[in-house]
PDB file of C-alpha atoms in Angstrom:
ATOM      1  CA  GLN A   1     -65.682  93.774 130.133  1.00  0.00           C
ATOM      2  CA  VAL A   2     -63.177  94.354 132.891  1.00  0.00           C
ATOM      3  CA  GLN A   3     -63.645  96.695 135.817  1.00  0.00           C
ATOM      4  CA  LEU A   4     -61.001  97.982 138.201  1.00  0.00           C
ATOM      5  CA  VAL A   5     -62.422  99.089 141.519  1.00  0.00           C
ATOM      6  CA  GLU A   6     -60.186 101.214 143.716  1.00  0.00           C
ATOM      7  CA  SER A   7     -60.377 101.957 147.418  1.00  0.00           C
ATOM      8  CA  GLY A   8     -58.309 103.972 149.828  1.00  0.00           C
ATOM      9  CA  GLY A   9     -56.785 107.375 149.417  1.00  0.00           C
ATOM     10  CA  GLY A  10     -57.729 110.558 151.205  1.00  0.00           C
ATOM     11  CA  LEU A  11     -55.986 113.261 153.217  1.00  0.00           C
ATOM     12  CA  VAL A  12     -52.853 112.581 155.253  1.00  0.00           C
ATOM     13  CA  GLN A  13     -50.207 114.709 156.911  1.00  0.00           C
ATOM     14  CA  PRO A  14     -46.620 114.727 155.634  1.00  0.00           C
ATOM     15  CA  GLY A  15     -44.770 111.715 156.961  1.00  0.00           C
ATOM     16  CA  GLY A  16     -47.952 109.707 157.262  1.00  0.00           C
ATOM     17  CA  SER A  17     -49.094 106.530 155.539  1.00  0.00           C
ATOM     18  CA  LEU A  18     -51.944 105.482 153.285  1.00  0.00           C
ATOM     19  CA  GLY A  19     -52.904 102.331 151.450  1.00  0.00           C
ATOM     20  CA  LEU A  20     -54.577 101.974 148.088  1.00  0.00           C
ATOM     21  CA  SER A  21     -56.284  98.800 146.933  1.00  0.00           C
ATOM     22  CA  CYS A  22     -57.592  97.738 143.546  1.00  0.00           C
ATOM     23  CA  ALA A  23     -59.631  94.721 142.514  1.00  0.00           C
ATOM     24  CA  ALA A  24     -60.108  93.580 138.928  1.00  0.00           C
ATOM     25  CA  THR A  25     -63.348  91.860 138.029  1.00  0.00           C
ATOM     26  CA  GLY A  26     -65.060  90.706 134.853  1.00  0.00           C
ATOM     27  CA  SER A  27     -63.933  88.747 131.849  1.00  0.00           C
ATOM     28  CA  ILE A  28     -60.364  87.923 132.828  1.00  0.00           C
ATOM     29  CA  PHE A  29     -58.174  85.103 131.589  1.00  0.00           C
ATOM     30  CA  SER A  30     -54.958  86.479 132.967  1.00  0.00           C
ATOM     31  CA  ILE A  31     -53.447  89.752 134.089  1.00  0.00           C
ATOM     32  CA  TYR A  32     -49.868  90.295 133.013  1.00  0.00           C
ATOM     33  CA  VAL A  33     -49.227  93.422 135.046  1.00  0.00           C
ATOM     34  CA  MET A  34     -51.083  95.461 137.651  1.00  0.00           C
ATOM     35  CA  GLY A  35     -49.978  98.728 139.079  1.00  0.00           C
ATOM     36  CA  TRP A  36     -50.593 102.331 139.976  1.00  0.00           C
ATOM     37  CA  TYR A  37     -50.110 105.564 138.099  1.00  0.00           C
ATOM     38  CA  ARG A  38     -50.639 109.107 139.319  1.00  0.00           C
ATOM     39  CA  GLN A  39     -51.525 112.364 137.688  1.00  0.00           C
ATOM     40  CA  THR A  40     -51.435 115.998 138.744  1.00  0.00           C
ATOM     41  CA  PRO A  41     -53.127 118.901 136.937  1.00  0.00           C
ATOM     42  CA  GLY A  42     -51.386 119.775 133.715  1.00  0.00           C
ATOM     43  CA  ASN A  43     -49.206 116.680 133.742  1.00  0.00           C
ATOM     44  CA  GLN A  44     -49.326 113.283 132.120  1.00  0.00           C
ATOM     45  CA  ARG A  45     -50.150 110.169 134.024  1.00  0.00           C
ATOM     46  CA  ALA A  46     -46.949 108.634 135.357  1.00  0.00           C
ATOM     47  CA  LEU A  47     -46.056 105.210 136.685  1.00  0.00           C
ATOM     48  CA  VAL A  48     -45.785 104.904 140.454  1.00  0.00           C
ATOM     49  CA  ALA A  49     -45.333 101.161 140.846  1.00  0.00           C
ATOM     50  CA  SER A  50     -46.243  97.933 139.082  1.00  0.00           C
ATOM     51  CA  GLU A  51     -45.876  94.204 139.515  1.00  0.00           C
ATOM     52  CA  ASN A  52     -46.091  91.598 136.774  1.00  0.00           C
ATOM     53  CA  LYS A  53     -47.468  88.083 137.104  1.00  0.00           C
ATOM     54  CA  TYR A  54     -44.005  86.732 137.881  1.00  0.00           C
ATOM     55  CA  GLY A  55     -43.572  89.034 140.862  1.00  0.00           C
ATOM     56  CA  VAL A  56     -41.192  91.462 139.205  1.00  0.00           C
ATOM     57  CA  THR A  57     -41.788  94.958 140.538  1.00  0.00           C
ATOM     58  CA  ASN A  58     -41.034  98.359 139.090  1.00  0.00           C
ATOM     59  CA  TYR A  59     -41.029 101.637 141.032  1.00  0.00           C
ATOM     60  CA  ALA A  60     -40.665 105.270 140.128  1.00  0.00           C
ATOM     61  CA  ASP A  61     -37.398 106.609 141.533  1.00  0.00           C
ATOM     62  CA  SER A  62     -39.289 109.160 143.605  1.00  0.00           C
ATOM     63  CA  VAL A  63     -41.111 106.492 145.618  1.00  0.00           C
ATOM     64  CA  LYS A  64     -38.433 103.827 146.026  1.00  0.00           C
ATOM     65  CA  GLY A  65     -37.976 102.931 149.665  1.00  0.00           C
ATOM     66  CA  ARG A  66     -41.263 104.546 150.650  1.00  0.00           C
ATOM     67  CA  PHE A  67     -43.948 102.742 148.645  1.00  0.00           C
ATOM     68  CA  THR A  68     -44.523  99.007 148.416  1.00  0.00           C
ATOM     69  CA  ILE A  69     -46.695  97.234 145.868  1.00  0.00           C
ATOM     70  CA  CYS A  70     -48.185  93.842 146.597  1.00  0.00           C
ATOM     71  CA  ARG A  71     -50.237  91.809 144.165  1.00  0.00           C
ATOM     72  CA  ASP A  72     -52.438  88.776 144.744  1.00  0.00           C
ATOM     73  CA  ASN A  73     -52.637  86.896 141.460  1.00  0.00           C
ATOM     74  CA  ALA A  74     -55.304  84.507 142.704  1.00  0.00           C
ATOM     75  CA  LYS A  75     -57.634  87.342 143.713  1.00  0.00           C
ATOM     76  CA  ASN A  76     -56.706  89.770 140.912  1.00  0.00           C
ATOM     77  CA  THR A  77     -55.959  92.486 143.435  1.00  0.00           C
ATOM     78  CA  VAL A  78     -53.115  94.892 143.999  1.00  0.00           C
ATOM     79  CA  HIS A  79     -52.280  96.979 147.033  1.00  0.00           C
ATOM     80  CA  LEU A  80     -50.012 100.007 147.257  1.00  0.00           C
ATOM     81  CA  GLN A  81     -48.705 100.842 150.701  1.00  0.00           C
ATOM     82  CA  MET A  82     -47.457 104.412 150.837  1.00  0.00           C
ATOM     83  CA  ASN A  83     -45.264 105.454 153.763  1.00  0.00           C
ATOM     84  CA  SER A  84     -43.352 108.628 154.566  1.00  0.00           C
ATOM     85  CA  LEU A  85     -45.671 110.567 152.329  1.00  0.00           C
ATOM     86  CA  LYS A  86     -44.600 113.953 151.022  1.00  0.00           C
ATOM     87  CA  PRO A  87     -46.654 116.882 149.699  1.00  0.00           C
ATOM     88  CA  GLU A  88     -45.319 116.112 146.233  1.00  0.00           C
ATOM     89  CA  ASP A  89     -47.068 112.741 146.380  1.00  0.00           C
ATOM     90  CA  THR A  90     -50.372 114.601 146.144  1.00  0.00           C
ATOM     91  CA  ALA A  91     -52.139 113.422 142.990  1.00  0.00           C
ATOM     92  CA  VAL A  92     -54.978 111.382 141.614  1.00  0.00           C
ATOM     93  CA  TYR A  93     -53.898 107.757 141.673  1.00  0.00           C
ATOM     94  CA  PHE A  94     -55.145 105.337 139.027  1.00  0.00           C
ATOM     95  CA  CYS A  95     -55.081 101.574 139.114  1.00  0.00           C
ATOM     96  CA  HIS A  96     -53.949  99.934 135.872  1.00  0.00           C
ATOM     97  CA  ALA A  97     -54.053  96.392 134.583  1.00  0.00           C
ATOM     98  CA  LEU A  98     -52.944  94.741 131.364  1.00  0.00           C
ATOM     99  CA  VAL A  99     -55.597  92.081 130.968  1.00  0.00           C
ATOM    100  CA  THR A 100     -56.002  89.165 128.605  1.00  0.00           C
ATOM    101  CA  ASN A 101     -59.406  87.585 128.170  1.00  0.00           C
ATOM    102  CA  LEU A 102     -60.170  84.814 125.702  1.00  0.00           C
ATOM    103  CA  THR A 103     -59.787  86.993 122.633  1.00  0.00           C
ATOM    104  CA  VAL A 104     -57.937  90.222 123.314  1.00  0.00           C
ATOM    105  CA  THR A 105     -55.367  91.894 125.531  1.00  0.00           C
ATOM    106  CA  GLY A 106     -55.996  95.431 126.664  1.00  0.00           C
ATOM    107  CA  ASP A 107     -55.197  98.174 129.129  1.00  0.00           C
ATOM    108  CA  TYR A 108     -57.788  98.914 131.790  1.00  0.00           C
ATOM    109  CA  TRP A 109     -57.965 101.775 134.269  1.00  0.00           C
ATOM    110  CA  GLY A 110     -59.727 102.511 137.503  1.00  0.00           C
ATOM    111  CA  GLN A 111     -61.697 105.677 138.065  1.00  0.00           C
ATOM    112  CA  GLY A 112     -58.954 107.319 140.100  1.00  0.00           C
ATOM    113  CA  THR A 113     -58.694 108.171 143.769  1.00  0.00           C
ATOM    114  CA  GLN A 114     -57.393 111.392 145.274  1.00  0.00           C
ATOM    115  CA  VAL A 115     -54.403 111.350 147.602  1.00  0.00           C
ATOM    116  CA  THR A 116     -53.635 114.641 149.331  1.00  0.00           C
ATOM    117  CA  VAL A 117     -50.593 115.096 151.537  1.00  0.00           C
ATOM    118  CA  SER A 118     -50.881 118.303 153.490  1.00  0.00           C
ATOM    119  CA  SER A 119     -50.577 119.671 157.004  1.00  0.00           C
TER     120      SER A 119
END
């Protein structure tokens, strides 16, 4: 089993900053990609940012230049630094990892953490 444990999030004013962290534990051989998705009521979960094991990053257009993803392959952790936050960034943020153990490869998700941007 693989668990993704998230930390961070909360309430911040527009223009402020927040950081989200995620640690993967359990039966892990390798993690090809780690990243963050977000979801608002009535909408599908959407990619915010991801980084693969080779350091290639991918960002949603709406967060480019404001958010930075940083992964530590040795520790199986990923951090999302969110700057210049806007009300439209308000969502539940989910950590994601594509994990390979000795027998299978699968998608794993964290429990989600609320980010609210409001004055």
